[in-house]
mmCIF file of C-alpha atoms in Angstrom:
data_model
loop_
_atom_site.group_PDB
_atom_site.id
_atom_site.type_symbol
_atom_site.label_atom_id
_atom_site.label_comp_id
_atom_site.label_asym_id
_atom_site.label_seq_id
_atom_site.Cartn_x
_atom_site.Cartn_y
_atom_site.Cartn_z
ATOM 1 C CA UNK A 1 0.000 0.000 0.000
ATOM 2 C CA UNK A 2 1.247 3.475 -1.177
ATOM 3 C CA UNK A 3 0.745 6.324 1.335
ATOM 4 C CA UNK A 4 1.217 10.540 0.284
ATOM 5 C CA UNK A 5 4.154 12.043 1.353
ATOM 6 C CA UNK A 6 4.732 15.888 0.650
ATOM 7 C CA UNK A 7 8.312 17.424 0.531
ATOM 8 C CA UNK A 8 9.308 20.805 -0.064
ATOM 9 C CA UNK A 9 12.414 21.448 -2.802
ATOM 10 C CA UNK A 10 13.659 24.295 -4.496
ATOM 11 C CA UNK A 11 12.801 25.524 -7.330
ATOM 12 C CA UNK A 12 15.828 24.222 -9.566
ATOM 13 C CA UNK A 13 15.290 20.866 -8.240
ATOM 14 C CA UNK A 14 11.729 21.017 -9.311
ATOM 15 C CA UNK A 15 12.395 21.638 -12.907
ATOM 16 C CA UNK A 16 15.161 19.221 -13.176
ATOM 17 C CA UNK A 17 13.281 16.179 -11.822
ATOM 18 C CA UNK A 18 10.468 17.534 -14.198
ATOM 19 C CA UNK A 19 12.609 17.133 -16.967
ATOM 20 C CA UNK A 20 13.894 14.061 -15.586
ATOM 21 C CA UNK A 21 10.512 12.766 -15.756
ATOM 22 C CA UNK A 22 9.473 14.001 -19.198
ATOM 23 C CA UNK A 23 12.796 12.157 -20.588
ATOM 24 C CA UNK A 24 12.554 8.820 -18.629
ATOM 25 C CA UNK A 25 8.997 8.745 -19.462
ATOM 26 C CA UNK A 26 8.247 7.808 -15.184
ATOM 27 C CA UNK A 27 5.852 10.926 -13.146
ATOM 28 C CA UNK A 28 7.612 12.721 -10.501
ATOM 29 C CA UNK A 29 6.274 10.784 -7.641
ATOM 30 C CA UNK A 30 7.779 7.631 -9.144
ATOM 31 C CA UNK A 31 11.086 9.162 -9.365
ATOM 32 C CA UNK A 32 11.196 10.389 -5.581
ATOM 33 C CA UNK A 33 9.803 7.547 -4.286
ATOM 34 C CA UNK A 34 12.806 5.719 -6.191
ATOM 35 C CA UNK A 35 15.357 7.875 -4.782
ATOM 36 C CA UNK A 36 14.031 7.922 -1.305
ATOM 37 C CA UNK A 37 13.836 4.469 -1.207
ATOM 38 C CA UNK A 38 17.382 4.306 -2.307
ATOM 39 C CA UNK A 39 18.762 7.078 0.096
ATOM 40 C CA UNK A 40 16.894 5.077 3.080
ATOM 41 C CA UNK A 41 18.588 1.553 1.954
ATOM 42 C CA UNK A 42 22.126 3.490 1.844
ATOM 43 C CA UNK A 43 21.739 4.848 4.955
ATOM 44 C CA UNK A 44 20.174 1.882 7.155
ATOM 45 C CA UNK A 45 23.244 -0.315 5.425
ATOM 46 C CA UNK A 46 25.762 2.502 6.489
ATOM 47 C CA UNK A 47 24.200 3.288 10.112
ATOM 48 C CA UNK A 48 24.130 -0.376 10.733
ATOM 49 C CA UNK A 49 27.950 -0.796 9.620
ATOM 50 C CA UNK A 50 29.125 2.007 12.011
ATOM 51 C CA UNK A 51 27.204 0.733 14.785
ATOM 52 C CA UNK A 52 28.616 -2.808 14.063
ATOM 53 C CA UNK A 53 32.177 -1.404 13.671
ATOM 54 C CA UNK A 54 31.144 0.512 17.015
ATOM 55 C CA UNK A 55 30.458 -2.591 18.983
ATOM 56 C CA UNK A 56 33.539 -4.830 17.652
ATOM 57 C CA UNK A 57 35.727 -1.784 18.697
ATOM 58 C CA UNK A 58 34.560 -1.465 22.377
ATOM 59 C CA UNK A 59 36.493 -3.029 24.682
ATOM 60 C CA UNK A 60 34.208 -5.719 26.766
ATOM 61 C CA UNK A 61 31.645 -5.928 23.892
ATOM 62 C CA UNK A 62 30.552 -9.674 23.490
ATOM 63 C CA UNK A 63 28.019 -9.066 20.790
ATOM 64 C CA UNK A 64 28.706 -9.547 17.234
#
């Protein structure tokens, strides 16, 4: 299930993912939900890495 999600950008971003759009042929929406869904992915995988590096590197940690 798809749920509305408004974000503010500037104008220059506006026009470039319009003309993103026009030239991939996708709407708007499809192309931010594709990127946020990519940003979140990158970031949960990097978080979870530091915080993995962060408990090897303590002293005393026994959780892997």
């Amino acid at each position: 299930m798809t749920e509305i999600l408004s974000v503010r950008v500037d104008a220059t971003l506006k026009k470039r993912l319009e003309a993103l759009a026009k030239n991939a042929r996708r709407s708007k929406s499809f192309l931010a939900a594709e990127a946020i869904a990519a940003y979140v992915q990158a970031e949960e995988w990097q978080l979870g890495e530091i915080q993995q590096g962060l408990r090897d590197w303590m002293p005393g940690s026994s959780e892997s």
